[in-house]
Amino acid sequence: MELERLLRSQGFGSRPECRALICSGQVSVGGIQCEDPYAQFDPEGFVFSIDGELWSYRKFAYLVLNKPAGFECSQKPRHHPSVYSLLPRPLLTRGVQAVGRLDEDTTGLLLLSDDGQFIHTYTSPKKKIAKVYDVSVKHPVDTLQLEALLSGVQLNDEPASVAATACEIRSQRVLRMTVTAGKYHLVKRMIAAAGNRVEALNRVAIGAFELPLSLAPGQWMWLQAADLERLSLPG
Ligand code: URA
């Protein structure tokens, strides 16, 4: 593929913009400046740098962000900055989107991608993907609340009750809870229906993929093949 087209596919702008980057000597391949926009490279395993920053060709972008509190999962945030402001421009240009949404005050694991099929799969309620949350609550948790969450609580405006697929007491005021539905404010509404109140919510896992401990709030990283494997659906 031509260098100009390669850069375009990775979010570095329109073809004329990519050509300008190349012709102005900002692009290197294998440590050597390449000023030919039509130079041919195999996209598979292609590594290049722009102004000294290394990039690898990726057909699709898959990333994980440790979402901090105070950010909205929206392209057009209303009251707080957007999670998209935490990503570099090429990722936004290539159309990376959050896989589902977390509330502004919820922290933790947020997947992002530009692979429409991946986004669809991980947001589809039919797939029943497990999402694991650490839930800090206002009042000490008792076994009645735990049983209610596991057997199902009735939410306003929902025809059927909703149950956690797993729930354990981690400390007096902290639960680890797994849900598979993807309803608006689901965990907060379930905890309220069980007679308690969420004070802080942190997503720690999706499927078998856990938020890497090394990823500080506000930081993002590429998902590796092994991470995608952990995310893959059974069957
Ligand atoms: N449930 C909630 O109530 N809020 C979130 O952000 C995610 C799940």
XYZ file of N, CA and C and ligand atoms in Angstrom:
713
model
N 0.854 -1.195 0.000
C 0.000 0.000 0.000
C 0.897 1.255 0.000
N 0.425 2.300 -0.686
C 1.200 3.559 -0.717
C 1.266 4.188 0.672
N 2.399 4.785 0.981
C 2.600 5.384 2.311
C 1.489 6.384 2.640
N 1.134 7.185 1.660
C 0.094 8.198 1.859
C -1.238 7.545 2.286
N -1.582 6.468 1.618
C -2.840 5.769 1.939
C -2.754 5.078 3.297
N -1.548 4.536 3.586
C -1.343 3.893 4.883
C -1.588 4.879 6.035
N -1.010 6.053 5.905
C -1.164 7.050 6.973
C -2.616 7.491 7.094
N -3.262 7.622 5.938
C -4.676 8.025 5.966
C -5.508 6.987 6.734
N -5.221 5.709 6.470
C -6.010 4.648 7.124
C -5.798 4.631 8.636
N -4.684 5.224 9.083
C -4.373 5.204 10.513
C -4.798 6.501 11.222
N -5.481 7.365 10.480
C -6.074 8.549 11.120
C -5.220 9.801 11.072
N -4.252 9.843 10.129
C -3.389 11.033 10.104
C -3.900 12.120 9.157
N -5.179 12.023 8.803
C -5.796 13.105 8.030
C -6.160 12.669 6.623
N -6.544 13.656 5.825
C -6.935 13.399 4.430
C -5.689 13.011 3.637
N -5.875 12.547 2.423
C -4.697 12.188 1.607
C -3.774 13.387 1.407
N -4.302 14.579 1.070
C -3.391 15.732 0.933
C -2.653 16.052 2.243
N -3.357 15.887 3.370
C -2.694 16.174 4.653
C -1.568 15.159 4.913
N -1.842 13.871 4.594
C -0.822 12.838 4.794
C 0.361 13.079 3.853
N 0.028 13.480 2.620
C 1.101 13.765 1.645
C 1.989 14.899 2.164
N 1.343 15.922 2.738
C 2.111 17.067 3.252
C 3.034 16.623 4.398
N 2.527 15.726 5.266
C 3.351 15.221 6.374
C 4.600 14.524 5.831
N 4.360 13.704 4.774
C 5.459 12.911 4.197
C 6.457 13.843 3.494
N 5.918 14.734 2.672
C 6.801 15.595 1.869
C 7.593 16.580 2.727
N 7.067 16.883 3.921
C 7.814 17.820 4.782
C 8.820 17.087 5.664
N 8.987 15.779 5.419
C 10.047 15.029 6.120
C 9.712 14.625 7.539
N 8.411 14.610 7.876
C 8.043 14.276 9.265
C 7.876 12.769 9.484
N 7.914 12.003 8.381
C 7.619 10.564 8.486
C 8.892 9.743 8.256
N 9.134 8.790 9.152
C 10.273 7.878 8.977
C 9.791 6.444 9.010
N 10.483 5.608 8.254
C 10.187 4.166 8.245
C 11.511 3.452 8.502
N 11.517 2.604 9.529
C 12.765 1.907 9.876
C 13.869 2.898 10.230
N 13.495 4.028 10.808
C 14.481 5.024 11.244
C 14.983 5.912 10.112
N 14.478 5.688 8.893
C 14.950 6.499 7.753
C 13.800 7.362 7.230
N 14.081 8.645 7.090
C 13.067 9.581 6.602
C 12.569 9.149 5.221
N 11.256 9.160 5.035
C 10.713 8.778 3.730
C 9.857 9.929 3.209
N 10.316 10.532 2.112
C 9.598 11.706 1.586
C 8.789 11.377 0.333
N 8.634 10.070 0.062
C 7.891 9.662 -1.136
C 6.497 9.171 -0.746
N 5.452 9.955 -1.027
C 4.097 9.550 -0.615
C 3.623 8.275 -1.295
N 4.281 7.926 -2.415
C 3.831 6.750 -3.170
C 4.691 5.511 -2.908
N 5.635 5.616 -1.985
C 6.464 4.445 -1.640
C 5.541 3.342 -1.155
N 5.812 2.106 -1.578
C 4.921 0.976 -1.267
C 5.419 0.216 -0.039
N 4.498 -0.106 0.871
C 4.840 -0.910 2.045
C 3.724 -1.919 2.293
N 4.121 -3.054 2.851
C 3.127 -4.057 3.260
C 2.541 -3.588 4.595
N 1.228 -3.377 4.680
C 0.641 -2.886 5.944
C 0.888 -3.820 7.128
N 0.932 -5.124 6.858
C 1.089 -6.116 7.930
C 2.406 -5.879 8.665
N 2.334 -5.547 9.938
C 3.555 -5.350 10.740
C 4.281 -4.044 10.436
N 3.648 -3.158 9.675
C 4.311 -1.899 9.286
C 4.454 -0.956 10.487
N 5.691 -0.495 10.700
C 5.955 0.426 11.812
C 6.538 1.709 11.220
N 6.067 2.837 11.689
C 6.553 4.115 11.164
C 6.596 5.119 12.310
N 7.261 6.233 12.080
C 7.210 7.269 13.111
C 6.858 8.599 12.473
N 6.138 9.387 13.267
C 5.773 10.732 12.813
C 6.284 11.694 13.868
N 7.157 12.583 13.461
C 7.813 13.507 14.389
C 8.408 12.744 15.583
N 8.969 11.597 15.280
C 9.669 10.822 16.316
C 8.773 9.903 17.121
N 7.457 9.983 16.934
C 6.556 9.108 17.698
C 6.260 7.846 16.888
N 6.477 6.689 17.541
C 6.315 5.412 16.831
C 4.853 4.990 16.769
N 4.461 4.478 15.601
C 3.114 3.942 15.401
C 3.227 2.611 14.665
N 2.282 1.701 14.905
C 2.227 0.453 14.138
C 0.919 0.457 13.361
N 0.959 -0.085 12.153
C -0.277 -0.188 11.381
C -1.233 -1.132 12.089
N -2.476 -0.729 12.207
C -3.525 -1.591 12.759
C -4.746 -1.481 11.861
N -5.208 -2.644 11.393
C -6.409 -2.617 10.550
C -7.552 -1.993 11.335
N -7.721 -2.458 12.562
C -8.698 -1.860 13.472
C -7.988 -1.444 14.751
N -8.530 -0.425 15.390
C -7.975 0.024 16.669
C -8.813 -0.573 17.799
N -8.155 -1.215 18.747
C -8.829 -1.721 19.945
C -8.042 -1.180 21.128
N -8.700 -0.459 22.014
C -7.954 0.076 23.144
C -8.759 0.017 24.425
N -8.031 0.157 25.509
C -8.680 0.218 26.822
C -8.241 1.522 27.472
N -9.225 2.195 28.057
C -8.965 3.443 28.789
C -9.370 3.219 30.237
N -8.551 3.687 31.159
C -8.971 3.708 32.560
C -9.677 5.045 32.766
N -10.995 4.994 32.682
C -11.778 6.244 32.713
C -11.720 6.889 34.096
N -11.322 8.151 34.147
C -11.367 8.852 35.430
C -12.774 9.397 35.679
N -13.084 9.717 36.920
C -14.356 10.389 37.218
C -14.310 11.780 36.595
N -15.493 12.308 36.284
C -15.555 13.684 35.781
C -15.408 13.791 34.275
N -15.581 12.667 33.564
C -15.524 12.680 32.095
C -16.772 12.003 31.539
N -17.318 12.569 30.476
C -18.507 11.993 29.848
C -18.101 11.125 28.656
N -18.843 10.003 28.478
C -18.580 9.112 27.331
C -19.378 9.595 26.135
N -19.188 10.825 25.756
C -19.969 11.394 24.665
C -19.056 12.227 23.774
N -19.392 12.239 22.473
C -18.636 13.089 21.536
C -18.995 14.550 21.759
N -20.228 14.749 22.291
C -20.675 16.128 22.537
C -21.030 16.265 24.007
N -20.031 16.340 24.882
C -20.315 16.377 26.321
C -21.049 17.663 26.694
N -21.860 17.546 27.768
C -22.673 18.713 28.139
C -22.125 19.451 29.358
N -21.621 18.659 30.350
C -21.227 19.318 31.594
C -19.776 19.069 31.988
N -19.155 18.085 31.358
C -17.793 17.687 31.747
C -17.005 17.430 30.471
N -15.670 17.360 30.583
C -14.918 17.016 29.367
C -15.255 15.617 28.880
N -14.949 15.362 27.621
C -15.253 14.061 27.010
C -14.080 13.093 27.206
N -14.397 11.802 27.326
C -13.312 10.805 27.377
C -12.463 10.865 26.107
N -13.087 11.338 25.008
C -12.348 11.393 23.750
C -11.216 12.429 23.798
N -11.316 13.373 24.751
C -10.234 14.362 24.872
C -8.979 13.723 25.468
N -9.106 12.473 25.952
C -7.947 11.780 26.542
C -7.171 10.969 25.494
N -7.667 10.972 24.254
C -7.039 10.150 23.206
C -6.307 11.033 22.199
N -5.243 10.478 21.567
C -4.563 11.267 20.531
C -5.432 11.441 19.289
N -5.166 12.533 18.590
C -6.008 12.912 17.453
C -6.186 11.814 16.389
N -5.112 11.068 15.996
C -5.330 10.064 14.940
C -6.397 9.037 15.312
N -6.499 8.715 16.588
C -7.519 7.727 16.998
C -8.918 8.302 16.813
N -9.055 9.593 17.062
C -10.371 10.227 16.877
C -10.674 10.333 15.384
N -9.662 10.701 14.607
C -9.870 10.849 13.159
C -10.287 9.521 12.537
N -9.728 8.406 13.041
C -10.122 7.135 12.436
C -11.429 6.597 13.008
N -12.052 7.349 13.893
C -13.433 7.040 14.295
C -13.562 6.096 15.474
N -12.565 6.108 16.349
C -12.655 5.267 17.545
C -13.838 5.726 18.419
N -14.617 4.745 18.889
C -15.794 5.052 19.731
C -15.788 4.199 20.987
N -16.399 4.724 22.039
C -16.526 3.944 23.276
C -17.466 2.769 23.034
N -17.121 1.631 23.614
C -17.957 0.430 23.511
C -18.926 0.474 24.698
N -20.090 1.056 24.470
C -21.018 1.305 25.574
C -20.570 2.554 26.337
N -21.340 2.884 27.372
C -21.034 4.116 28.104
C -20.928 3.865 29.595
N -20.104 4.648 30.244
C -20.083 4.685 31.709
C -20.578 6.069 32.114
N -21.215 6.140 33.292
C -21.672 7.441 33.773
C -20.470 8.359 33.997
N -20.766 9.632 34.058
C -19.703 10.633 34.251
C -18.881 10.337 35.514
N -19.559 9.877 36.584
C -18.841 9.654 37.846
C -18.335 8.220 38.004
N -18.605 7.350 37.035
C -18.084 5.977 37.085
C -16.660 5.960 36.546
N -15.822 5.131 37.165
C -14.420 5.045 36.761
C -14.134 3.645 36.198
N -12.955 3.487 35.628
C -12.464 2.153 35.284
C -12.515 1.795 33.817
N -12.704 0.500 33.599
C -12.476 -0.104 32.277
C -13.463 0.354 31.196
N -12.926 1.046 30.208
C -13.738 1.446 29.056
C -13.007 0.980 27.798
N -13.689 0.146 27.005
C -13.112 -0.292 25.734
C -13.480 0.720 24.660
N -12.575 0.891 23.705
C -12.862 1.763 22.557
C -12.361 1.075 21.295
N -13.040 1.320 20.193
C -12.632 0.686 18.939
C -13.232 1.422 17.750
N -12.685 1.124 16.567
C -13.315 1.594 15.327
C -13.812 0.399 14.518
N -13.885 -0.757 15.158
C -14.394 -1.974 14.507
C -15.882 -2.096 14.853
N -16.714 -1.767 13.864
C -18.163 -1.727 14.096
C -18.721 -3.048 14.606
N -18.189 -4.154 14.092
C -18.682 -5.468 14.512
C -18.364 -5.722 15.988
N -17.153 -5.336 16.380
C -16.708 -5.493 17.777
C -17.593 -4.644 18.706
N -17.840 -3.405 18.306
C -18.663 -2.509 19.130
C -20.066 -3.091 19.254
N -20.576 -3.572 18.141
C -21.926 -4.131 18.148
C -22.001 -5.340 19.085
N -21.019 -6.228 18.958
C -21.020 -7.444 19.785
C -20.993 -7.095 21.275
N -20.128 -6.153 21.639
C -19.948 -5.865 23.071
C -20.993 -4.915 23.636
N -21.880 -4.413 22.789
C -22.964 -3.592 23.314
C -24.308 -4.301 23.161
N -24.300 -5.439 22.464
C -25.570 -6.126 22.232
C -26.052 -6.819 23.511
N -27.272 -6.520 23.964
C -27.772 -7.176 25.182
C -27.889 -8.693 25.002
N -28.087 -9.117 23.745
C -28.268 -10.558 23.481
C -27.024 -11.360 23.840
N -25.863 -10.736 23.765
C -24.616 -11.481 23.998
C -24.352 -11.716 25.487
N -25.062 -11.002 26.335
C -24.940 -11.180 27.788
C -23.474 -11.171 28.258
N -22.742 -10.139 27.850
C -21.337 -10.012 28.249
C -21.268 -9.618 29.729
N -20.442 -10.319 30.489
C -20.316 -10.015 31.925
C -19.501 -8.739 32.123
N -20.046 -7.844 32.947
C -19.307 -6.630 33.308
C -19.198 -6.620 34.825
N -17.985 -6.462 35.307
C -17.738 -6.592 36.748
C -17.411 -5.216 37.335
N -18.113 -4.887 38.416
C -17.948 -3.572 39.050
C -17.585 -3.716 40.515
N -16.690 -2.856 40.983
C -16.520 -2.679 42.416
C -17.436 -1.529 42.813
N -18.325 -1.807 43.749
C -19.375 -0.854 44.093
C -19.213 -0.426 45.549
N -18.916 0.836 45.775
C -18.862 1.349 47.148
C -20.239 1.898 47.482
N -20.756 1.479 48.631
C -22.126 1.870 48.979
C -22.158 2.664 50.278
N -23.271 3.371 50.470
C -23.396 4.290 51.611
C -23.566 3.531 52.926
N -24.422 2.503 52.917
C -24.738 1.790 54.155
C -24.072 0.409 54.154
N -23.708 -0.109 55.312
C -23.115 -1.454 55.343
C -24.033 -2.456 54.628
N -23.424 -3.346 53.862
C -24.222 -4.321 53.095
C -24.619 -5.463 54.007
N -25.872 -5.904 53.910
C -26.272 -7.091 54.686
C -26.647 -8.224 53.734
N -26.836 -9.396 54.303
C -27.077 -10.572 53.455
C -28.418 -10.462 52.721
N -29.365 -9.742 53.310
C -30.667 -9.565 52.631
C -30.472 -8.815 51.314
N -29.652 -7.762 51.379
C -29.385 -6.989 50.149
C -28.665 -7.855 49.123
N -27.705 -8.631 49.613
C -26.953 -9.512 48.717
C -27.891 -10.508 48.033
N -28.771 -11.103 48.829
C -29.715 -12.085 48.281
C -30.654 -11.434 47.272
N -31.089 -10.212 47.589
C -31.993 -9.509 46.670
C -31.301 -9.271 45.331
N -30.043 -8.839 45.387
C -29.310 -8.567 44.140
C -29.121 -9.840 43.325
N -28.889 -10.945 44.012
C -28.646 -12.204 43.299
C -29.935 -12.849 42.792
N -31.020 -12.631 43.535
C -32.264 -13.280 43.076
C -33.041 -12.366 42.125
N -32.743 -11.077 42.149
C -33.389 -10.165 41.196
C -34.137 -9.054 41.912
N -33.932 -7.826 41.451
C -34.633 -6.677 42.019
C -35.512 -6.066 40.932
N -36.588 -5.462 41.377
C -37.519 -4.845 40.429
C -37.119 -3.380 40.213
N -36.846 -3.001 38.971
C -36.495 -1.610 38.673
C -37.710 -0.901 38.092
N -37.810 0.389 38.355
C -38.897 1.178 37.756
C -38.815 1.072 36.241
N -39.948 1.025 35.603
C -40.028 1.006 34.132
C -39.431 -0.237 33.485
N -39.186 -1.283 34.262
C -38.684 -2.526 33.664
C -39.716 -3.618 33.905
N -40.084 -4.365 32.877
C -41.119 -5.382 33.059
C -40.677 -6.526 33.969
N -39.422 -6.975 33.800
C -38.960 -8.127 34.588
C -37.920 -7.681 35.613
N -37.743 -8.484 36.645
C -36.710 -8.146 37.630
C -35.328 -8.392 37.008
N -34.324 -7.748 37.589
C -32.958 -7.871 37.073
C -32.068 -8.401 38.198
N -31.277 -9.439 37.873
C -30.417 -10.043 38.893
C -28.949 -9.877 38.519
N -28.106 -9.795 39.551
C -26.655 -9.850 39.326
C -26.295 -11.312 39.061
N -25.343 -11.554 38.164
C -24.947 -12.950 37.935
C -23.943 -13.399 38.989
N -23.297 -12.457 39.644
C -22.432 -12.771 40.788
C -22.385 -11.536 41.661
N -22.238 -11.762 42.956
C -22.143 -10.618 43.863
C -21.478 -11.087 45.148
N -20.429 -10.423 45.535
C -19.769 -10.816 46.788
C -19.462 -9.578 47.619
N -19.493 -9.772 48.936
C -19.174 -8.661 49.821
C -17.656 -8.629 49.993
N -17.037 -7.515 49.613
C -15.573 -7.387 49.718
C -15.194 -6.761 51.045
N -16.018 -5.859 51.525
C -15.831 -5.275 52.851
C -17.197 -4.715 53.239
N -17.280 -4.124 54.422
C -18.592 -3.695 54.915
C -19.386 -2.857 53.898
N -18.670 -2.005 53.188
C -19.362 -1.095 52.262
C -18.897 -1.250 50.810
N -18.303 -2.374 50.495
C -17.876 -2.586 49.096
C -18.329 -3.958 48.602
N -18.988 -3.924 47.448
C -19.441 -5.155 46.789
C -18.688 -5.331 45.484
N -18.473 -6.578 45.077
C -18.041 -6.824 43.693
C -19.204 -7.496 42.996
N -19.698 -6.861 41.968
C -20.955 -7.302 41.372
C -20.800 -7.477 39.865
N -21.349 -8.575 39.336
C -21.299 -8.841 37.894
C -22.706 -8.750 37.317
N -22.828 -7.979 36.239
C -24.123 -7.877 35.550
C -23.915 -8.160 34.071
N -24.972 -8.602 33.409
C -24.846 -8.850 31.968
C -25.753 -7.924 31.156
N -26.736 -7.331 31.803
C -27.606 -6.393 31.073
C -26.838 -5.081 30.854
N -27.349 -4.237 29.983
C -26.649 -2.979 29.711
C -27.588 -1.796 29.824
N -28.393 -1.782 30.879
C -29.404 -0.728 30.990
C -28.824 0.531 31.631
N -29.503 1.629 31.354
C -29.099 2.946 31.858
C -28.997 2.939 33.391
N -27.866 3.380 33.931
C -27.649 3.456 35.392
C -27.942 2.118 36.083
N -27.674 1.015 35.395
C -28.131 -0.291 35.892
C -27.683 -0.581 37.330
N -26.396 -0.466 37.581
C -25.888 -0.854 38.906
C -26.466 0.080 39.983
N -26.469 1.353 39.692
C -26.998 2.311 40.684
C -28.466 2.018 40.983
N -29.225 1.695 39.946
C -30.658 1.426 40.146
C -30.862 0.108 40.885
N -30.031 -0.881 40.585
C -30.173 -2.175 41.276
C -29.853 -2.017 42.766
N -28.770 -1.288 43.037
C -28.366 -1.100 44.447
C -29.456 -0.315 45.189
N -30.025 0.697 44.533
C -31.102 1.474 45.170
C -32.308 0.572 45.427
N -32.621 -0.285 44.449
C -33.778 -1.178 44.615
C -33.548 -2.183 45.748
N -32.272 -2.466 46.034
C -31.962 -3.398 47.130
C -31.896 -2.664 48.472
N -32.105 -1.344 48.467
C -32.180 -0.594 49.717
C -30.872 0.057 50.127
N -29.977 0.262 49.191
C -28.715 0.929 49.534
C -28.472 2.051 48.522
N -27.274 2.599 48.478
C -27.009 3.714 47.562
C -25.547 3.665 47.109
N -25.323 3.818 45.805
C -23.945 3.784 45.280
C -23.240 5.107 45.588
N -22.049 4.984 46.159
C -21.231 6.183 46.413
C -20.099 6.278 45.375
N -19.622 5.118 44.919
C -18.584 5.113 43.876
C -18.673 3.799 43.115
N -18.404 3.900 41.801
C -18.549 2.723 40.938
C -17.326 2.638 40.033
N -16.679 1.472 40.068
C -15.456 1.289 39.277
C -15.573 -0.021 38.501
N -15.518 0.038 37.160
C -15.590 -1.214 36.388
C -14.195 -1.833 36.329
N -14.123 -3.103 36.735
C -12.813 -3.765 36.826
C -12.611 -4.827 35.752
N -13.676 -5.317 35.130
C -13.495 -6.356 34.103
C -14.677 -6.385 33.142
N -14.379 -6.842 31.928
C -15.416 -7.173 30.945
C -15.062 -8.564 30.445
N -15.976 -9.511 30.571
C -15.634 -10.902 30.255
C -14.448 -11.307 31.119
N -13.472 -11.961 30.497
C -12.289 -12.394 31.255
C -11.169 -11.361 31.179
N -11.462 -10.200 30.613
C -10.432 -9.159 30.493
C -10.522 -8.196 31.667
N -9.417 -8.094 32.421
C -9.403 -7.218 33.601
C -8.678 -5.914 33.294
N -9.126 -4.857 33.926
C -8.443 -3.572 33.776
C -7.003 -3.733 34.275
N -5.984 -3.472 33.417
C -4.602 -3.655 33.875
C -4.289 -2.721 35.048
N -3.676 -3.277 36.087
C -3.381 -2.491 37.295
C -2.394 -1.364 36.987
N -1.578 -1.586 35.943
C -0.549 -0.584 35.609
C -1.132 0.645 34.901
N -2.399 0.568 34.525
C -3.001 1.667 33.754
C -3.629 2.691 34.717
N -2.988 3.850 34.807
C -3.464 4.888 35.747
C -4.739 5.545 35.187
N -5.567 6.117 36.062
C -6.751 6.833 35.575
C -6.366 7.881 34.529
N -7.110 7.890 33.420
C -6.832 8.853 32.347
C -5.909 8.301 31.283
N -5.261 7.141 31.574
C -4.354 6.563 30.573
C -5.075 5.534 29.719
N -4.584 5.359 28.505
C -5.133 4.322 27.614
C -3.997 3.466 27.098
N -4.300 2.266 26.612
C -3.303 1.442 25.934
C -3.966 0.584 24.866
N -3.170 0.152 23.895
C -3.683 -0.746 22.858
C -3.995 -2.093 23.491
N -5.030 -2.751 23.009
C -5.268 -4.139 23.413
C -4.367 -5.031 22.565
N -3.762 -6.012 23.203
C -2.914 -6.964 22.488
C -3.764 -8.171 22.086
N -3.172 -9.034 21.231
C -3.917 -10.214 20.760
C -4.427 -11.043 21.933
N -3.592 -11.184 22.981
C -4.000 -11.998 24.137
C -5.190 -11.354 24.859
N -5.247 -10.019 24.877
C -6.373 -9.323 25.515
C -7.648 -9.583 24.719
N -7.520 -9.514 23.386
C -8.693 -9.753 22.533
C -9.169 -11.184 22.695
N -8.216 -12.065 22.874
C -8.544 -13.486 23.115
C -9.360 -13.607 24.398
N -8.924 -12.884 25.451
C -9.653 -12.940 26.722
C -11.057 -12.370 26.583
N -11.185 -11.429 25.663
C -12.506 -10.816 25.462
C -13.412 -11.667 24.589
N -12.802 -12.634 23.878
C -13.604 -13.339 22.875
C -14.703 -14.160 23.537
N -15.778 -14.309 22.802
C -16.968 -14.913 23.371
C -16.913 -16.429 23.276
N -17.417 -17.126 24.271
C -17.431 -18.582 24.162
C -18.338 -19.020 23.019
N -17.985 -20.114 22.385
C -18.815 -20.681 21.300
C -18.700 -19.861 20.066
N -24.213 1.013 36.021
C -24.360 2.295 36.427
O -25.249 2.597 37.206
N -23.510 3.224 35.928
C -22.489 2.928 35.087
O -21.727 3.817 34.694
C -22.342 1.596 34.690
C -23.217 0.656 35.163
